[in-house]
Amino acid sequence: MVTSAQHDPSALLTLDVDGGTFRLRHATRADLPAILELLADDQLGATREDSSEMAPYERAFEAIDGDPAHLLVVGELLETGEPGEPAGAVVATFQLSFIPGLSRRGAWRSQLEAVRVSARLRGLGIGAAMVQWAAEESRRRGCALMQLTTDKSRKDAHRFYERLGFAASHEGMKLTL
């Protein structure tokens, strides 16, 4: 069960979950290895990510971190109750970007990217809480909508986002450059 927990000024969100206390916070450069581990922990990410060369990831982190239109967020377990699980372990992440546009009467939109929760913690409400926080932050910043893309093969992810109110309203396309 997920419930709101005590106030922590450095936290974007704090929740009690089975297995400990979950805290959402801004990512730091020191979080990069854990973020990459989360990104690589699925059938698609395993073929795309390569943490043996950190320089491209460090450059990307600096660009994201240096631009107020982008947020890179991590979730950590502060108290785990699990033997061998370090307190403060990064167990979730996402990126949220804010994009101005002329369509929809000049509306801003947010783009939700790279939402990941450790496989062992899925089903506890962490992902839903993160997406809810992202939607609230998007509203706070004046966005009219929040959008995301998810690979066509990720059927579980499609069901997850549909449960949260997202609609598969568009067909996305990508061009590898």
CSV table of C-alpha atoms in Angstrom, one decimal:
chain,number,residue,atom,x,y,z
A,1,MET,CA,0.0,0.0,0.0
A,2,VAL,CA,1.2,3.5,-0.8
A,3,THR,CA,0.4,6.4,1.5
A,4,SER,CA,1.7,9.9,1.9
A,5,ALA,CA,4.5,10.1,4.5
A,6,GLN,CA,6.2,12.8,6.6
A,7,HIS,CA,7.4,16.1,5.0
A,8,ASP,CA,11.0,16.1,3.8
A,9,PRO,CA,12.1,19.5,2.4
A,10,SER,CA,14.6,17.9,-0.1
A,11,ALA,CA,11.9,15.5,-1.4
A,12,LEU,CA,9.6,16.1,-4.3
A,13,LEU,CA,7.4,13.3,-3.0
A,14,THR,CA,7.7,10.9,-0.1
A,15,LEU,CA,5.6,7.7,0.2
A,16,ASP,CA,5.4,4.7,2.5
A,17,VAL,CA,5.6,1.6,0.4
A,18,ASP,CA,5.9,-2.1,1.2
A,19,GLY,CA,9.7,-2.4,1.6
A,20,GLY,CA,10.4,1.0,3.0
A,21,THR,CA,10.1,4.7,2.5
A,22,PHE,CA,10.2,6.0,-1.1
A,23,ARG,CA,11.5,9.5,-1.8
A,24,LEU,CA,11.4,11.3,-5.2
A,25,ARG,CA,14.2,13.9,-5.7
A,26,HIS,CA,16.2,15.7,-8.4
A,27,ALA,CA,18.9,13.4,-9.8
A,28,THR,CA,22.6,14.2,-9.3
A,29,ARG,CA,25.5,13.2,-11.4
A,30,ALA,CA,26.3,10.6,-8.8
A,31,ASP,CA,23.0,8.9,-9.7
A,32,LEU,CA,24.0,8.2,-13.3
A,33,PRO,CA,25.2,4.6,-12.9
A,34,ALA,CA,21.9,3.7,-11.1
A,35,ILE,CA,19.8,5.5,-13.7
A,36,LEU,CA,21.6,3.6,-16.5
A,37,GLU,CA,21.1,0.3,-14.7
A,38,LEU,CA,17.3,1.0,-14.6
A,39,LEU,CA,17.3,2.1,-18.3
A,40,ALA,CA,19.1,-1.1,-19.3
A,41,ASP,CA,16.9,-3.4,-17.2
A,42,ASP,CA,14.5,-4.4,-20.0
A,43,GLN,CA,14.6,-6.1,-23.4
A,44,LEU,CA,14.9,-2.8,-25.3
A,45,GLY,CA,17.2,-0.9,-23.0
A,46,ALA,CA,19.6,-3.8,-22.7
A,47,THR,CA,20.4,-3.3,-26.4
A,48,ARG,CA,20.5,0.5,-26.4
A,49,GLU,CA,22.5,1.4,-23.2
A,50,ASP,CA,26.2,0.9,-22.7
A,51,SER,CA,27.6,2.2,-19.4
A,52,SER,CA,31.1,1.2,-20.2
A,53,GLU,CA,31.6,4.7,-21.7
A,54,MET,CA,30.1,7.3,-19.4
A,55,ALA,CA,31.1,10.5,-21.3
A,56,PRO,CA,28.0,10.7,-23.5
A,57,TYR,CA,25.7,10.1,-20.5
A,58,GLU,CA,27.6,12.8,-18.5
A,59,ARG,CA,27.2,15.3,-21.3
A,60,ALA,CA,23.5,14.6,-21.5
A,61,PHE,CA,23.1,14.9,-17.8
A,62,GLU,CA,24.8,18.3,-17.8
A,63,ALA,CA,22.6,19.5,-20.6
A,64,ILE,CA,19.4,18.3,-18.8
A,65,ASP,CA,20.5,19.5,-15.4
A,66,GLY,CA,21.5,22.9,-16.8
A,67,ASP,CA,18.2,23.6,-18.5
A,68,PRO,CA,15.2,24.6,-16.3
A,69,ALA,CA,12.9,23.2,-19.0
A,70,HIS,CA,14.0,19.7,-18.1
A,71,LEU,CA,13.9,17.7,-14.9
A,72,LEU,CA,15.7,14.4,-14.3
A,73,VAL,CA,14.2,12.7,-11.2
A,74,VAL,CA,15.1,9.6,-9.2
A,75,GLY,CA,13.3,7.7,-6.6
A,76,GLU,CA,15.1,6.1,-3.7
A,77,LEU,CA,14.3,3.8,-0.9
A,78,LEU,CA,15.3,5.4,2.4
A,79,GLU,CA,14.5,2.5,4.7
A,80,THR,CA,14.3,-0.8,3.1
A,81,GLY,CA,13.8,-3.4,5.9
A,82,GLU,CA,15.6,-5.8,3.4
A,83,PRO,CA,18.9,-7.3,4.4
A,84,GLY,CA,21.7,-6.3,2.0
A,85,GLU,CA,19.6,-3.4,0.5
A,86,PRO,CA,21.4,-0.1,1.0
A,87,ALA,CA,19.4,2.8,2.4
A,88,GLY,CA,19.1,5.4,-0.3
A,89,ALA,CA,19.3,3.0,-3.2
A,90,VAL,CA,18.0,4.5,-6.5
A,91,VAL,CA,15.1,2.4,-7.6
A,92,ALA,CA,13.2,4.6,-10.0
A,93,THR,CA,13.7,7.4,-12.5
A,94,PHE,CA,12.0,9.6,-15.2
A,95,GLN,CA,12.7,12.7,-17.2
A,96,LEU,CA,10.1,15.5,-17.6
A,97,SER,CA,10.5,18.2,-20.2
A,98,PHE,CA,8.5,21.3,-20.8
A,99,ILE,CA,7.8,22.4,-24.4
A,100,PRO,CA,6.2,25.6,-25.7
A,101,GLY,CA,4.1,25.4,-28.8
A,102,LEU,CA,1.9,27.4,-31.1
A,103,SER,CA,-0.8,24.8,-31.5
A,104,ARG,CA,-3.7,24.5,-29.1
A,105,ARG,CA,-3.6,28.3,-28.7
A,106,GLY,CA,0.0,28.5,-27.7
A,107,ALA,CA,-0.2,25.8,-25.1
A,108,TRP,CA,2.7,24.4,-23.2
A,109,ARG,CA,3.0,20.6,-23.0
A,110,SER,CA,5.2,18.3,-21.0
A,111,GLN,CA,7.0,15.2,-22.3
A,112,LEU,CA,7.4,12.3,-19.9
A,113,GLU,CA,10.4,10.1,-20.8
A,114,ALA,CA,12.3,7.1,-19.5
A,115,VAL,CA,9.9,6.1,-16.7
A,116,ARG,CA,11.5,3.2,-14.9
A,117,VAL,CA,10.8,1.4,-11.6
A,118,SER,CA,13.0,-1.4,-10.3
A,119,ALA,CA,11.4,-4.8,-11.3
A,120,ARG,CA,11.2,-5.9,-7.7
A,121,LEU,CA,9.2,-2.9,-6.7
A,122,ARG,CA,6.6,-2.8,-9.5
A,123,GLY,CA,3.0,-3.1,-8.5
A,124,LEU,CA,3.4,-1.1,-5.3
A,125,GLY,CA,2.1,2.2,-6.8
A,126,ILE,CA,5.5,3.8,-7.2
A,127,GLY,CA,5.1,4.3,-10.9
A,128,ALA,CA,1.6,5.7,-10.6
A,129,ALA,CA,2.7,8.1,-7.9
A,130,MET,CA,5.6,9.3,-10.0
A,131,VAL,CA,3.4,9.9,-13.0
A,132,GLN,CA,0.9,11.7,-10.8
A,133,TRP,CA,3.6,14.0,-9.4
A,134,ALA,CA,4.8,14.7,-13.0
A,135,ALA,CA,1.2,15.6,-14.0
A,136,GLU,CA,0.9,17.9,-11.0
A,137,GLU,CA,4.2,19.6,-11.8
A,138,SER,CA,3.2,20.0,-15.4
A,139,ARG,CA,-0.1,21.7,-14.3
A,140,ARG,CA,1.9,23.9,-11.9
A,141,ARG,CA,4.1,25.0,-14.8
A,142,GLY,CA,1.0,25.8,-17.0
A,143,CYS,CA,1.0,22.9,-19.3
A,144,ALA,CA,-2.2,22.0,-21.1
A,145,LEU,CA,-1.3,18.4,-21.6
A,146,MET,CA,1.3,15.7,-20.8
A,147,GLN,CA,2.5,13.4,-23.5
A,148,LEU,CA,4.7,10.4,-23.7
A,149,THR,CA,5.8,7.7,-26.2
A,150,THR,CA,6.2,4.0,-25.3
A,151,ASP,CA,7.5,1.3,-27.6
A,152,LYS,CA,4.8,-0.7,-29.4
A,153,SER,CA,6.1,-3.9,-27.9
A,154,ARG,CA,5.6,-2.7,-24.3
A,155,LYS,CA,2.1,-3.9,-23.8
A,156,ASP,CA,2.3,-3.8,-20.0
A,157,ALA,CA,3.4,-0.2,-20.2
A,158,HIS,CA,0.5,0.6,-22.5
A,159,ARG,CA,-2.0,-0.9,-19.9
A,160,PHE,CA,-0.3,1.0,-17.1
A,161,TYR,CA,-0.5,4.4,-18.8
A,162,GLU,CA,-4.1,3.8,-19.9
A,163,ARG,CA,-5.1,3.0,-16.3
A,164,LEU,CA,-3.6,6.4,-15.4
A,165,GLY,CA,-5.8,8.2,-18.0
A,166,PHE,CA,-3.5,8.4,-21.0
A,167,ALA,CA,-5.1,7.8,-24.4
A,168,ALA,CA,-3.3,6.3,-27.4
A,169,SER,CA,-4.5,9.3,-29.5
A,170,HIS,CA,-1.6,9.5,-32.0
A,171,GLU,CA,0.8,7.3,-33.9
A,172,GLY,CA,4.4,8.3,-33.1
A,173,MET,CA,7.2,8.1,-35.6
A,174,LYS,CA,11.0,8.3,-35.2
A,175,LEU,CA,13.8,8.9,-37.5
A,176,THR,CA,17.2,7.6,-36.5
A,177,LEU,CA,19.9,10.3,-37.2
